[in-house]
Coordinates of C-alpha atoms in Angstrom, one line a residue:
M1 CA 114.0 116.5 80.2
T2 CA 111.8 119.2 78.6
K3 CA 109.5 121.1 80.8
D4 CA 105.8 120.5 80.8
V5 CA 103.6 122.8 78.7
E6 CA 102.0 125.0 81.3
M7 CA 98.3 125.0 81.2
K8 CA 96.3 128.1 82.1
E9 CA 94.0 127.9 85.1
L10 CA 90.4 127.1 84.3
Q11 CA 88.3 130.2 84.4
A12 CA 85.0 130.2 86.3
P13 CA 82.0 129.7 84.0
S14 CA 80.5 133.0 82.9
N15 CA 76.8 133.7 82.9
S16 CA 77.0 134.7 79.2
A17 CA 76.9 131.9 76.7
L18 CA 79.0 133.9 74.3
S19 CA 81.9 134.2 76.8
S20 CA 81.8 130.6 78.1
V21 CA 82.1 128.9 74.6
P22 CA 85.4 130.5 73.7
S23 CA 86.8 129.8 77.1
A24 CA 86.0 126.1 77.0
L25 CA 87.3 125.9 73.4
Q26 CA 90.5 127.6 74.3
H27 CA 91.1 125.1 77.1
L28 CA 90.5 122.2 74.7
K29 CA 93.0 123.7 72.3
E30 CA 95.6 123.9 75.1
I31 CA 94.9 120.3 76.0
A32 CA 95.3 119.3 72.3
S33 CA 98.7 121.1 72.3
L34 CA 99.7 119.1 75.4
I35 CA 98.7 115.8 73.7
E36 CA 100.6 116.8 70.6
T37 CA 103.7 117.6 72.5
G38 CA 103.4 114.3 74.4
A39 CA 102.9 112.4 71.1
Y40 CA 106.0 113.9 69.5
A41 CA 108.1 113.5 72.6
R42 CA 106.7 110.0 73.4
E43 CA 105.9 111.0 76.9
V44 CA 102.9 109.2 78.3
R45 CA 102.7 111.4 81.4
R46 CA 101.7 114.4 79.3
V47 CA 98.8 112.5 77.8
L48 CA 97.8 111.4 81.3
R49 CA 97.8 115.0 82.4
A50 CA 95.7 115.9 79.4
V51 CA 93.1 113.3 80.3
R52 CA 92.9 114.7 83.9
L53 CA 92.4 118.2 82.6
T54 CA 89.6 117.0 80.2
I55 CA 87.6 115.5 83.1
A56 CA 87.6 119.0 84.7
L57 CA 86.1 120.4 81.5
R58 CA 83.3 117.8 81.2
R59 CA 80.5 120.0 82.3
K60 CA 81.5 122.6 79.7
L61 CA 81.4 120.3 76.8
K62 CA 78.6 121.6 74.6
A63 CA 77.8 121.0 70.9
P64 CA 79.2 124.3 69.6
V65 CA 82.4 123.8 71.5
L66 CA 82.9 120.3 70.2
S67 CA 82.0 121.3 66.7
A68 CA 84.6 124.1 66.7
F69 CA 87.2 121.8 68.3
L70 CA 86.7 119.1 65.7
N71 CA 87.2 121.6 62.9
F72 CA 90.5 122.7 64.7
A73 CA 91.9 119.2 65.5
L74 CA 90.8 117.1 62.6
V75 CA 91.4 117.4 58.9
P76 CA 88.1 118.8 57.3
G77 CA 86.5 116.2 55.1
S78 CA 88.2 113.2 56.7
D79 CA 86.3 110.2 57.7
A80 CA 86.7 110.8 61.4
H81 CA 85.7 114.5 61.0
A82 CA 82.5 113.7 59.1
R83 CA 81.6 110.8 61.4
L84 CA 82.0 112.7 64.7
L85 CA 80.2 115.8 63.3
S86 CA 77.3 113.6 62.5
Y87 CA 76.8 112.7 66.2
L88 CA 76.6 116.4 67.2
P89 CA 73.2 118.2 67.0
K90 CA 72.9 121.4 64.9
E91 CA 72.8 124.5 67.0
D92 CA 71.4 127.9 66.2
E93 CA 73.2 130.2 63.9
L94 CA 74.4 132.5 66.7
D95 CA 76.4 129.8 68.4
M96 CA 77.8 128.5 65.2
E97 CA 79.0 132.0 64.3
V98 CA 80.8 132.3 67.6
D99 CA 82.5 128.9 67.1
T100 CA 83.7 129.8 63.6
A101 CA 85.0 133.2 64.8
T102 CA 87.0 131.6 67.6
S103 CA 88.2 128.7 65.6
A104 CA 89.5 131.0 62.8
V105 CA 92.3 132.2 65.1
Q106 CA 94.3 129.0 64.5
T107 CA 94.3 127.0 61.3
P108 CA 93.5 123.3 61.5
A109 CA 96.3 120.8 61.4
K110 CA 97.2 119.5 57.9
H111 CA 97.9 116.0 59.2
S112 CA 96.0 114.9 62.3
L113 CA 97.8 112.9 64.9
P114 CA 96.2 109.5 65.9
E115 CA 96.3 110.7 69.5
L116 CA 94.2 113.8 68.6
E117 CA 91.8 111.7 66.6
I118 CA 91.2 109.3 69.6
F119 CA 90.9 112.3 71.9
C120 CA 88.1 113.7 69.7
Y121 CA 86.3 110.3 69.8
L122 CA 86.6 110.4 73.6
L123 CA 85.2 113.9 73.9
V124 CA 82.2 113.2 71.6
L125 CA 81.5 109.9 73.4
I126 CA 81.5 111.6 76.8
F127 CA 79.2 114.3 75.4
L128 CA 76.7 111.7 74.1
I129 CA 76.6 109.8 77.4
D130 CA 76.0 113.0 79.3
Q131 CA 73.2 113.9 77.0
K132 CA 71.7 110.4 77.5
R133 CA 71.8 109.6 73.8
Y134 CA 72.9 106.1 74.5
D135 CA 72.2 104.5 71.1
E136 CA 74.4 107.1 69.3
A137 CA 77.0 106.7 72.1
K138 CA 77.1 103.0 71.4
A139 CA 77.7 103.6 67.7
C140 CA 80.4 106.2 68.4
A141 CA 82.1 103.9 70.9
S142 CA 82.1 101.0 68.4
A143 CA 83.6 103.2 65.8
S144 CA 86.3 104.4 68.2
I145 CA 87.2 100.9 69.3
A146 CA 87.5 99.8 65.6
R147 CA 90.0 102.7 65.1
V148 CA 92.0 101.9 68.3
K149 CA 92.6 98.3 67.2
N150 CA 94.7 99.6 64.3
L151 CA 96.9 101.8 66.5
N152 CA 99.9 100.4 68.3
R153 CA 101.3 103.5 70.0
R154 CA 102.1 103.8 73.7
T155 CA 100.8 107.4 73.8
V156 CA 97.5 106.1 72.5
D157 CA 97.2 103.6 75.3
V158 CA 96.1 106.1 77.9
L159 CA 93.3 107.5 75.8
A160 CA 92.3 104.0 74.7
S161 CA 91.9 102.8 78.3
R162 CA 89.4 105.6 78.8
L163 CA 87.6 104.7 75.6
Y164 CA 87.4 101.1 76.8
F165 CA 85.6 102.2 80.0
Y166 CA 83.0 104.4 78.2
Y167 CA 82.6 101.7 75.5
S168 CA 81.5 99.2 78.2
Y169 CA 79.6 101.9 80.1
S170 CA 77.5 102.9 77.1
Y171 CA 76.4 99.3 76.6
E172 CA 75.7 98.8 80.3
L173 CA 73.4 101.8 80.4
T174 CA 71.3 100.2 77.7
G175 CA 71.3 96.7 79.3
D176 CA 73.3 95.2 76.4
L177 CA 76.5 94.4 78.3
A178 CA 76.6 90.7 77.2
E179 CA 76.9 91.8 73.5
I180 CA 80.4 93.2 73.9
R181 CA 81.9 90.4 76.0
G182 CA 83.6 88.8 73.0
N183 CA 85.0 92.2 71.8
L184 CA 86.4 92.9 75.3
L185 CA 88.1 89.5 75.3
A186 CA 89.6 90.3 71.9
L187 CA 90.7 93.7 73.0
H188 CA 92.3 92.2 76.1
R189 CA 94.2 89.7 73.9
I190 CA 95.4 92.6 71.7
A191 CA 96.5 94.6 74.7
T192 CA 98.5 91.7 76.1
L193 CA 100.3 91.1 72.8
R194 CA 101.1 94.8 72.6
H195 CA 102.3 94.9 76.2
D196 CA 99.7 97.6 77.0
E197 CA 99.6 97.1 80.7
L198 CA 97.2 99.9 81.4
G199 CA 94.8 98.6 78.8
Q200 CA 95.1 95.1 80.3
E201 CA 94.1 96.4 83.7
T202 CA 91.1 98.3 82.4
L203 CA 89.9 95.5 80.2
L204 CA 90.3 92.9 82.9
N205 CA 88.2 95.0 85.3
L206 CA 85.6 95.5 82.6
L207 CA 85.4 91.8 81.9
L208 CA 85.1 91.0 85.6
R209 CA 82.3 93.6 85.9
N210 CA 80.7 92.0 82.8
Y211 CA 80.7 88.5 84.3
L212 CA 79.6 89.7 87.8
H213 CA 76.7 91.6 86.3
Y214 CA 75.3 88.3 85.1
N215 CA 76.3 86.4 88.3
L216 CA 78.9 84.4 86.4
Y217 CA 81.3 84.2 89.3
D218 CA 83.0 80.9 88.2
Q219 CA 83.9 82.3 84.8
A220 CA 85.1 85.6 86.4
E221 CA 87.4 83.6 88.7
K222 CA 88.8 81.5 85.8
L223 CA 89.6 84.7 83.9
R224 CA 91.1 86.4 86.9
S225 CA 93.3 83.5 87.8
K226 CA 94.7 83.0 84.3
A227 CA 95.1 86.7 83.3
P228 CA 98.7 88.0 83.6
R229 CA 99.4 90.0 86.7
F230 CA 101.9 92.9 87.0
E231 CA 102.4 96.0 89.1
A232 CA 99.4 98.3 89.1
H233 CA 99.7 101.4 86.9
S234 CA 96.4 103.1 87.9
N235 CA 95.2 103.4 91.5
Q236 CA 91.5 103.6 90.3
Q237 CA 91.8 100.3 88.3
F238 CA 93.6 98.6 91.2
C239 CA 90.8 99.6 93.6
R240 CA 88.2 98.2 91.2
Y241 CA 90.1 95.0 90.8
L242 CA 90.3 94.6 94.6
F243 CA 86.5 95.2 94.9
Y244 CA 85.7 92.6 92.2
L245 CA 88.1 90.2 93.8
G246 CA 86.4 90.7 97.2
K247 CA 83.0 90.0 95.7
I248 CA 84.3 86.8 94.1
R249 CA 85.9 85.6 97.3
T250 CA 82.8 86.3 99.2
I251 CA 80.6 84.2 97.0
Q252 CA 83.2 81.4 97.2
L253 CA 83.0 81.5 101.0
E254 CA 86.6 82.7 101.3
Y255 CA 85.6 85.4 103.8
T256 CA 89.1 86.2 105.2
D257 CA 90.6 87.0 101.8
A258 CA 87.4 88.9 100.8
K259 CA 87.6 91.1 103.9
E260 CA 91.2 92.0 103.2
S261 CA 90.5 92.9 99.5
L262 CA 87.3 94.9 100.3
L263 CA 88.9 96.9 103.1
Q264 CA 92.0 97.6 101.0
A265 CA 89.8 98.8 98.1
A266 CA 87.8 101.1 100.5
R267 CA 91.1 102.5 102.0
K268 CA 92.8 103.1 98.6
A269 CA 89.8 104.6 96.9
P270 CA 89.9 108.4 96.4
V271 CA 87.8 110.5 98.8
A272 CA 85.7 111.9 95.9
A273 CA 84.7 108.4 94.9
R274 CA 82.0 108.2 97.6
G275 CA 79.7 105.8 95.8
F276 CA 82.5 103.3 95.3
R277 CA 83.5 103.5 98.9
V278 CA 79.9 103.0 100.0
Q279 CA 79.7 99.8 98.0
C280 CA 83.0 98.6 99.4
N281 CA 81.9 99.2 102.9
K282 CA 78.5 97.5 102.4
W283 CA 80.2 94.3 101.2
A284 CA 82.9 94.5 103.9
I285 CA 80.3 94.8 106.6
I286 CA 78.5 91.7 105.4
V287 CA 81.8 89.8 105.2
R288 CA 82.8 90.8 108.7
L289 CA 79.4 89.7 110.0
L290 CA 79.8 86.3 108.2
L291 CA 83.2 86.0 109.9
G292 CA 81.6 86.5 113.3
E293 CA 83.0 90.1 113.7
I294 CA 81.0 93.1 114.7
P295 CA 82.0 96.3 112.8
E296 CA 82.7 99.4 114.8
R297 CA 80.1 102.1 115.0
T298 CA 82.5 104.6 113.4
V299 CA 82.2 102.5 110.1
F300 CA 78.5 103.5 109.8
M301 CA 79.1 107.1 110.8
Q302 CA 81.5 108.1 108.1
K303 CA 80.9 111.4 106.4
G304 CA 78.4 111.1 103.6
M305 CA 77.7 107.4 104.2
K306 CA 75.4 107.4 107.3
K307 CA 72.2 107.3 105.3
A308 CA 73.4 104.7 102.8
L309 CA 74.7 102.4 105.5
R310 CA 71.6 102.7 107.7
P311 CA 70.1 99.3 106.7
Y312 CA 73.4 97.6 107.4
F313 CA 73.7 99.3 110.7
E314 CA 70.3 97.9 111.8
L315 CA 71.3 94.5 110.4
T316 CA 74.5 94.6 112.4
N317 CA 72.6 95.5 115.5
A318 CA 70.4 92.5 115.1
V319 CA 73.4 90.2 114.6
R320 CA 75.2 91.6 117.6
I321 CA 72.2 91.0 119.9
G322 CA 71.5 87.6 118.4
D323 CA 67.8 88.3 118.1
L324 CA 66.5 86.1 115.2
E325 CA 63.1 87.9 115.2
L326 CA 64.7 91.3 114.9
F327 CA 66.9 89.9 112.1
R328 CA 63.9 88.8 110.2
T329 CA 62.2 92.2 110.6
V330 CA 65.2 94.1 109.4
A331 CA 65.7 91.7 106.4
E332 CA 62.1 92.2 105.3
K333 CA 62.1 96.0 105.9
F334 CA 65.1 96.6 103.7
T335 CA 64.7 93.8 101.2
G336 CA 64.6 96.2 98.3
T337 CA 67.9 97.8 99.3
F338 CA 69.6 94.5 99.8
S339 CA 68.3 93.2 96.4
S340 CA 69.6 96.3 94.6
D341 CA 73.0 96.0 96.3
R342 CA 73.0 92.2 95.4
T343 CA 73.7 91.3 99.0
H344 CA 70.4 89.6 99.7
N345 CA 71.8 86.1 99.3
L346 CA 74.6 86.9 101.7
I347 CA 72.2 88.1 104.3
V348 CA 70.4 84.8 104.1
R349 CA 73.7 83.2 105.1
L350 CA 73.7 85.4 108.2
R351 CA 70.8 83.6 109.8
H352 CA 73.2 80.9 111.2
N353 CA 75.5 83.6 112.6
V354 CA 72.6 85.3 114.4
I355 CA 71.6 82.0 116.0
R356 CA 75.3 81.3 116.9
T357 CA 75.7 84.8 118.5
G358 CA 72.5 84.4 120.5
L359 CA 73.7 80.9 121.6
R360 CA 77.0 82.4 122.7
N361 CA 75.3 85.1 124.8
I362 CA 73.1 82.4 126.4
S363 CA 76.2 80.3 127.2
I364 CA 77.9 83.2 128.9
S365 CA 74.8 84.2 130.9
Y366 CA 73.8 80.7 132.1
S367 CA 75.9 77.9 133.6
R368 CA 73.0 75.5 132.9
I369 CA 69.8 76.0 130.9
S370 CA 67.3 73.6 129.4
L371 CA 67.1 73.2 125.6
A372 CA 63.4 74.3 125.7
D373 CA 64.5 77.6 127.1
V374 CA 67.3 77.9 124.6
A375 CA 64.7 77.4 121.8
K376 CA 62.5 80.0 123.3
K377 CA 65.2 82.6 123.7
L378 CA 66.5 82.0 120.2
R379 CA 62.8 82.3 118.9
L380 CA 63.0 79.2 116.8
D381 CA 59.8 78.9 114.8
S382 CA 60.1 75.3 113.7
T383 CA 57.7 72.4 114.3
N384 CA 60.1 70.7 116.8
P385 CA 62.1 73.6 118.4
I386 CA 63.7 71.5 121.1
A387 CA 65.2 69.0 118.7
D388 CA 66.4 71.9 116.5
A389 CA 67.9 73.6 119.5
E390 CA 69.7 70.4 120.5
S391 CA 71.3 70.1 117.0
I392 CA 72.2 73.7 116.9
V393 CA 73.9 73.5 120.3
A394 CA 75.8 70.3 119.3
K395 CA 77.0 71.9 116.1
A396 CA 78.1 75.1 117.9
I397 CA 80.1 73.0 120.4
R398 CA 81.7 71.0 117.6
D399 CA 82.7 74.2 115.7
G400 CA 84.1 75.7 118.9
A401 CA 81.7 78.6 119.0
I402 CA 80.8 77.8 122.7
D403 CA 82.5 75.9 125.4
A404 CA 79.7 73.7 126.8
T405 CA 78.3 70.2 126.9
V406 CA 74.8 68.7 126.2
D407 CA 73.1 66.6 128.7
H408 CA 70.8 64.6 126.5
A409 CA 69.2 62.7 129.3
N410 CA 67.9 65.8 131.1
G411 CA 67.7 68.1 128.1
W412 CA 70.2 70.6 129.4
M413 CA 73.1 72.7 128.0
V414 CA 75.8 72.9 130.6
S415 CA 78.3 75.7 130.1
K416 CA 81.9 75.4 131.2
E417 CA 83.7 78.1 133.2
T418 CA 85.3 80.7 131.0
G419 CA 89.0 80.8 131.5
D420 CA 91.4 83.7 131.2
V421 CA 91.8 84.6 127.6
Y422 CA 95.3 86.0 128.2
S423 CA 96.5 82.5 129.1
T424 CA 95.7 81.3 125.6
N425 CA 97.3 82.2 122.2
E426 CA 94.5 84.5 121.1
P427 CA 96.4 87.7 122.1
Q428 CA 99.4 86.5 120.2
F429 CA 97.4 85.9 117.1
A430 CA 95.7 89.3 117.3
F431 CA 99.0 91.0 117.8
N432 CA 100.6 89.1 114.9
S433 CA 97.7 90.1 112.6
R434 CA 98.1 93.7 113.4
I435 CA 101.8 93.6 112.8
A436 CA 101.3 91.9 109.5
F437 CA 98.8 94.6 108.5
C438 CA 101.2 97.4 109.3
L439 CA 104.1 95.7 107.4
N440 CA 101.8 95.1 104.4
M441 CA 100.8 98.8 104.4
H442 CA 104.4 99.8 104.6
N443 CA 105.4 97.6 101.7
E444 CA 102.6 98.9 99.6
A445 CA 103.6 102.5 100.3
V446 CA 107.1 101.8 99.3
R447 CA 106.0 100.1 96.1
A448 CA 103.7 103.1 95.3
L449 CA 106.7 105.5 95.4
R450 CA 107.4 106.9 91.9
F451 CA 110.9 107.6 90.6
P452 CA 111.8 109.3 87.3
P453 CA 113.0 106.8 84.7
N454 CA 116.8 106.4 84.4
S455 CA 117.3 108.7 87.4
H456 CA 120.9 107.4 88.0
K457 CA 121.9 108.4 84.4
K458 CA 120.4 111.8 84.7
E459 CA 122.2 112.4 88.0
K460 CA 125.5 111.5 86.2
E461 CA 124.7 113.8 83.3
S462 CA 123.8 116.7 85.6
A463 CA 127.0 116.3 87.5
E464 CA 129.0 116.4 84.2
K465 CA 127.1 119.5 83.1
R466 CA 127.7 121.1 86.5
R467 CA 131.5 120.6 86.1
E468 CA 131.4 122.1 82.6
R469 CA 129.4 125.1 83.9
Q470 CA 131.9 125.6 86.8
Q471 CA 134.8 125.4 84.4
Q472 CA 133.2 127.9 82.0
E473 CA 132.5 130.3 84.9
Q474 CA 136.1 130.0 86.1
E475 CA 137.4 130.8 82.6
L476 CA 135.0 133.7 82.3
A477 CA 136.1 135.1 85.7
K478 CA 139.8 134.8 84.7
H479 CA 139.1 136.5 81.4
I480 CA 137.3 139.4 83.1
A481 CA 140.1 139.8 85.6
E482 CA 142.7 140.0 82.7
E483 CA 140.6 142.7 81.0
D484 CA 140.5 144.7 84.3
D485 CA 144.3 144.5 84.6
D486 CA 144.6 145.8 81.0
E487 CA 142.3 148.7 81.7
F488 CA 144.4 149.8 84.7

């Protein structure tokens, strides 16, 4: 296996514009060399490394840098070269002179590789989005997608998956996400036929995001259930998939599966993806409350999330106490936050859980209490609170939320004595769920291990080479010894 092309460390940005431009351009040329090596060797990991290095250079992407790099990477006068240069603004003559001086060191390639062409599209698209030129970004993204459709190369798949993301993102920023749904479905079909699994992952997540953006949960579930599934190739895409799956399961009232998916997404997400982890925790908190669980205080005190999770902390406190009036106050106070997070409809469902929690606290505190006092403590504001309290208590008894009976003649709720929880099967169920969680985490860690392809063959080859090397060393030592004997 050939060694990776070593990349120079990124230099700290200089205060002078003249020194920063050549630095960024030189790094782009090194990344282009890495992509070219990966394309000729058909090694996808080199292209993956090039994409990671490009993200680190995102803040240094300026119009003069991109213009000089396009002149270096693409054939001058080609369609791609003219199209991409048209998206870049004209800078002053000083910057352009610097670009031409630095780009004259290396002559442009005579035949541009498809990987380099797609990489140039990606750079220009990222630049246009960062400059908030969304209409031009949409045009550039559409042109790049049309070019990608004609390329069936595995080394292009990595760059194409990034283009798919920014293609959808550019249309989402302008509120035109519904326009590209058909194109995304067509791209997903093409990726499936080409066995482009990374592209399938990315496009499936983009389609799910597209459907969920317009609250089309049934269509999202139909697509998810019929889409081919395979081992995840990207941790980021797998985290997004788990998050969307958790949202779908929550709307479908499958809270147990939703909780598992959301917590797994939050756990697997990178530490730097703070916004994504905040969203996962918000939905996970609501799902746990709907399951009758109370999240730990440490969930709300995570680093960098305390302010964002403050509304959900107060909501959790209201549910824990079982105070219906406090729950209404918190819901009205943070209605804007809940609406922007799209959790307002779920919070409406929590009203029943608040009543049930308050009723459970009353059942533990009183062995016998009148239904009128129950309605007063629950703060029911209906026209006939006693009748409502009676129906609420009867439903809680039927669901097993409380262990009590209703004396309809006297209008009482009579609580039964609480038994020893350790004499039931609840500890066994809790212990079994924890063991299953640990085993599942272990299995996922084992599946996440990466091994070099055909490692058994390479070990065999290395052993043969080792024997040949040892044999050559022995012959050389014997030859040297014979020469020493001759000299004496």
